[in-house]
Amino acid sequence: MITPRNEMPVQDPKLRAHNFNEVALGYTAELALAEANRCLCCKNMPCVAACPVNIDIPGFIKFLKTGDTEGAYKKLTEYSSLPAVCGRVCPQETQCESKCTLGIKFKPVAIGRLERYAADAHNAASSEPVNPTPKNGHKVAVIGSGPSGLTCAGDLVKKGYDVTIFEALHIPGGVLVYGIPEFRLPKSVVRKEVDTLSALGVDIQCNAVIGKTLTIDEIFEAGYEAVFVGSGAGLPSFMNIPGESYRGVYSANEFLTRVNLMKAFDKDADTPINVGRRVAVIGGGNVAMDAARTALRLGAEKVYIVYRRSMDELPARREEVEHAEEEGIEFNLLTAPTEILGYNNKDNPRDPKNGDVIGMRCIKMELGEPDANGRRRPVPIEGSEYIMDLEIVIMAIGTSPNPLIKNTTKGLEVNRKGGIIIDENAMTSRERVYAGGDAVTGAATVISAMGAGKLAAKSIHELLKG
Amino acid sequence: MYKIVKKERLNPTVTFMSVYAPLVAKKAEPGQFIILRVDEKGERIPLTIAGYDREAGTVDIIFQVVGATTEKLNHKSEGESIEDFVGPLGKATETEGIKKVAIVGGGVGSAIAYPVAKKFHDIGAEVTAIVGFRSKDLVILEKEFANASDRFIKMSDDGSWGEKGLVTAPLKDILDSGERFDVVIAIGPIIMMKFVTLTTKPYNQKTVVSMNPIMIDGTGMCGGCRLTLIEPDGTKITKFACVDGPDFDAFLVDFDEAMNRSRQYFDFERRAYEKACNLFNKEIK
């Protein structure tokens, strides 16, 4: 007898649209047990192969079936350094859960929610000191403390390596801290994962911009035997349409960094942000959803997602899109901006409002033939132009890799788009330098970055174990 | 935490600080900047490096109190520490092959112009320094500029220091006389850099400006510091001051846009500054 998939309690959309508290509240013990019991623990375990870090999913769920949350947590940490993070932000619906045997006839087991439950139970209860692994005498440097760097550092420190993470910003966590908002991934969860790594012996050096403060060559001179580059995605892309420099046009990176990293939503914080009444976010990925929902929570009256394809092509996680719709975000689909309009008082060139965003000219699109990636190409519909009345426009259309490390590291090859080139073992063109995450792939998911960090840790271990 | 090893008031609103940050000091070059955060709730602000001592491990900054953050920073005493201090960021001023240079500095921008002038002086280039202030009581680094230049032209708005007038006047006179430089480097408020550029352009005198837009991370992530370069054929290119600059070819920079963007948080800044001042006033009472 298969019971229905257990929904996870969430904050009421009307309430949560005005606060930064976490939207999804997590399973209770009863719900977790009921959901764990839905798992058939089938022999072929298709979910494991569909996980980028191949977590033994039936293995950890078996513990939950007996109520042993700590056993489940230990099993998870054999594969993942960040289970509380992945349980929240992984796109399980296209990974493990998409291959669940139960999913053929019924809804799949809610693997992500169970992962989160086990990790949260551990983090809430555990005061057990972690036992650092005895040091093996080898030094490894990790550049960046986002998901790939934390994973790589975690795997290596557990094998006895002396690991130093160099982080450019003033606090560790990378995109988990500056990018993903509090209501989707509480910063206390990230803090806890980082603290665990510190307790295991990872040395985290903040305010260290590699390529500027130190170069990779200097890291080697300081006695490190291998380097992992997990420096993340870089500069935000813009559309190159007129008006993108008006006051009120943000990149999603800037908008989210002001709020998440610099806490611009807190009245005691010194970092400012302009929100305005009417906000449009350009793009359809998770970052676009994050920016739109953040704008709403900062007090915008009306927030639009403007995306040039249709709902079916929207790349954001389904759950995030649903949450955004419930909260009242309006989707202007099959729509492309052509120009951002600014205030211009012709009678008074000194009017302080000159240069403020007042709107955006858009054109309706229809879907034509599929492009090289198989996605149907949007084609403008002639004569369908219209103007949206706006005060803020946020560009969430992707990023291009950061040039700092490439420019200061001889022999480090990058591809046409600026991503670092690696082989199947995560090794770059430069000896003893490995890379992974968005610095290699361009903007992608937390879990794929973790997978890359894991692979690099394995390769570095192969290199140094002697 | 980064310790303030020396603090000095240069004029009523401009302060000099030397901060212990050995990794930054080791690499710093004129034209580069740092980002600092005064305390845990503080914002990240970029400040151009005004000097450095590689042996002592210190980096100098000179700042004018213009808002809440600089007000807070100004309240820190020698021996106290600031929360974060990261750098050196941005590209260093290009000095290679330059034998004759004019450095034009305005107001507190002169603090940034000075290390650039000194660098050129140290490598043996012929340095003309044209420096302007509103009035005599706001003058900073007079002796330093005198020592780092072969020709030192002083200007003030009210004539109380050097000649009365703007920095563009003597620059125009020099160019009119037929004299040319390998490069003119202008450092100061955007409006001043714009007018220096308008002065040199008719003479096709190569000019570089040091842009100082609003930034958050300063490492090529947020995109807040973007500015537009307009190529001679009219093509517009978006550049990021933090990684592509802060120095840019003055003839290409869209100054009006940069001025517009710099006013993004004007209201907020004014309110935050008043709030910070009130807070400090209360403490004093």
PDB file of C-alpha atoms in Angstrom, chain A residues 168 207 209 212-213, chain B residues 2 4 17-38 43-52 57-63 69-70 73 82-91 112 210-219 241-242 245-246:
ATOM      1  CA  ALA A 168      37.582  37.041  -1.519  1.00  0.00           C
ATOM      2  CA  ASN A 207      39.531  39.010   2.345  1.00  0.00           C
ATOM      3  CA  VAL A 209      41.368  37.823  -3.554  1.00  0.00           C
ATOM      4  CA  LYS A 212      45.212  40.169  -6.603  1.00  0.00           C
ATOM      5  CA  THR A 213      46.146  39.669  -2.930  1.00  0.00           C
TER       6      THR A 213
ATOM      7  CA  TYR B   2      43.163  45.435  10.541  1.00  0.00           C
ATOM      8  CA  ILE B   4      45.172  51.572  12.289  1.00  0.00           C
ATOM      9  CA  MET B  17      45.271  56.598   7.918  1.00  0.00           C
ATOM     10  CA  SER B  18      47.952  53.954   7.724  1.00  0.00           C
ATOM     11  CA  VAL B  19      46.539  50.452   8.159  1.00  0.00           C
ATOM     12  CA  TYR B  20      48.450  47.250   8.922  1.00  0.00           C
ATOM     13  CA  ALA B  21      47.626  44.893   6.037  1.00  0.00           C
ATOM     14  CA  PRO B  22      50.892  43.174   5.024  1.00  0.00           C
ATOM     15  CA  LEU B  23      49.488  41.093   2.157  1.00  0.00           C
ATOM     16  CA  VAL B  24      47.968  44.197   0.564  1.00  0.00           C
ATOM     17  CA  ALA B  25      51.119  46.262   1.198  1.00  0.00           C
ATOM     18  CA  LYS B  26      53.274  43.634  -0.493  1.00  0.00           C
ATOM     19  CA  LYS B  27      51.404  43.985  -3.801  1.00  0.00           C
ATOM     20  CA  ALA B  28      50.000  47.515  -3.805  1.00  0.00           C
ATOM     21  CA  GLU B  29      50.775  49.789  -6.766  1.00  0.00           C
ATOM     22  CA  PRO B  30      49.680  53.369  -7.482  1.00  0.00           C
ATOM     23  CA  GLY B  31      46.273  53.500  -9.143  1.00  0.00           C
ATOM     24  CA  GLN B  32      44.928  50.467  -7.289  1.00  0.00           C
ATOM     25  CA  PHE B  33      42.308  50.531  -4.552  1.00  0.00           C
ATOM     26  CA  ILE B  34      41.198  48.639  -1.461  1.00  0.00           C
ATOM     27  CA  ILE B  35      37.737  47.859  -0.118  1.00  0.00           C
ATOM     28  CA  LEU B  36      37.099  48.243   3.568  1.00  0.00           C
ATOM     29  CA  ARG B  37      34.313  47.660   6.041  1.00  0.00           C
ATOM     30  CA  VAL B  38      34.538  49.667   9.266  1.00  0.00           C
ATOM     31  CA  GLU B  43      29.020  48.705   4.016  1.00  0.00           C
ATOM     32  CA  ARG B  44      31.929  47.879   1.746  1.00  0.00           C
ATOM     33  CA  ILE B  45      33.485  51.045   0.320  1.00  0.00           C
ATOM     34  CA  PRO B  46      36.330  51.367  -2.177  1.00  0.00           C
ATOM     35  CA  LEU B  47      39.203  53.768  -1.407  1.00  0.00           C
ATOM     36  CA  THR B  48      42.193  54.360  -3.626  1.00  0.00           C
ATOM     37  CA  ILE B  49      45.574  53.433  -2.183  1.00  0.00           C
ATOM     38  CA  ALA B  50      47.411  56.631  -1.200  1.00  0.00           C
ATOM     39  CA  GLY B  51      50.684  54.945  -0.282  1.00  0.00           C
ATOM     40  CA  TYR B  52      52.255  51.785   1.096  1.00  0.00           C
ATOM     41  CA  GLY B  57      53.301  46.039   5.997  1.00  0.00           C
ATOM     42  CA  THR B  58      51.144  49.143   5.967  1.00  0.00           C
ATOM     43  CA  VAL B  59      48.801  50.662   3.398  1.00  0.00           C
ATOM     44  CA  ASP B  60      47.809  54.338   3.485  1.00  0.00           C
ATOM     45  CA  ILE B  61      44.370  55.699   2.738  1.00  0.00           C
ATOM     46  CA  ILE B  62      43.220  59.298   2.585  1.00  0.00           C
ATOM     47  CA  PHE B  63      39.517  59.976   2.755  1.00  0.00           C
ATOM     48  CA  THR B  69      30.794  55.184   6.532  1.00  0.00           C
ATOM     49  CA  THR B  70      33.576  57.742   6.232  1.00  0.00           C
ATOM     50  CA  LEU B  73      35.879  55.530   9.893  1.00  0.00           C
ATOM     51  CA  ILE B  82      38.724  48.103  11.247  1.00  0.00           C
ATOM     52  CA  GLU B  83      36.774  44.972  10.383  1.00  0.00           C
ATOM     53  CA  ASP B  84      37.829  44.268   6.797  1.00  0.00           C
ATOM     54  CA  PHE B  85      40.483  45.585   4.425  1.00  0.00           C
ATOM     55  CA  VAL B  86      40.931  43.788   1.120  1.00  0.00           C
ATOM     56  CA  GLY B  87      43.111  44.411  -1.894  1.00  0.00           C
ATOM     57  CA  PRO B  88      44.981  45.559  -3.800  1.00  0.00           C
ATOM     58  CA  LEU B  89      42.153  45.651  -6.340  1.00  0.00           C
ATOM     59  CA  GLY B  90      41.951  46.983  -9.878  1.00  0.00           C
ATOM     60  CA  LYS B  91      44.776  47.496 -12.319  1.00  0.00           C
ATOM     61  CA  ILE B 112      45.125  59.565  -5.075  1.00  0.00           C
ATOM     62  CA  SER B 210      40.727  57.211 -12.677  1.00  0.00           C
ATOM     63  CA  MET B 211      37.068  56.312 -12.195  1.00  0.00           C
ATOM     64  CA  ASN B 212      35.623  55.708  -8.747  1.00  0.00           C
ATOM     65  CA  PRO B 213      32.052  54.396  -9.114  1.00  0.00           C
ATOM     66  CA  ILE B 214      29.854  52.716  -6.507  1.00  0.00           C
ATOM     67  CA  MET B 215      31.042  49.157  -5.802  1.00  0.00           C
ATOM     68  CA  ILE B 216      30.216  46.290  -3.506  1.00  0.00           C
ATOM     69  CA  ASP B 217      32.597  43.366  -3.886  1.00  0.00           C
ATOM     70  CA  GLY B 218      35.254  45.019  -6.070  1.00  0.00           C
ATOM     71  CA  THR B 219      36.298  41.646  -7.475  1.00  0.00           C
ATOM     72  CA  ALA B 241      35.833  49.633 -13.050  1.00  0.00           C
ATOM     73  CA  CYS B 242      36.821  47.004 -10.478  1.00  0.00           C
ATOM     74  CA  GLY B 245      39.929  49.772 -14.421  1.00  0.00           C
ATOM     75  CA  PRO B 246      39.873  51.990 -12.483  1.00  0.00           C
TER      76      PRO B 246
END
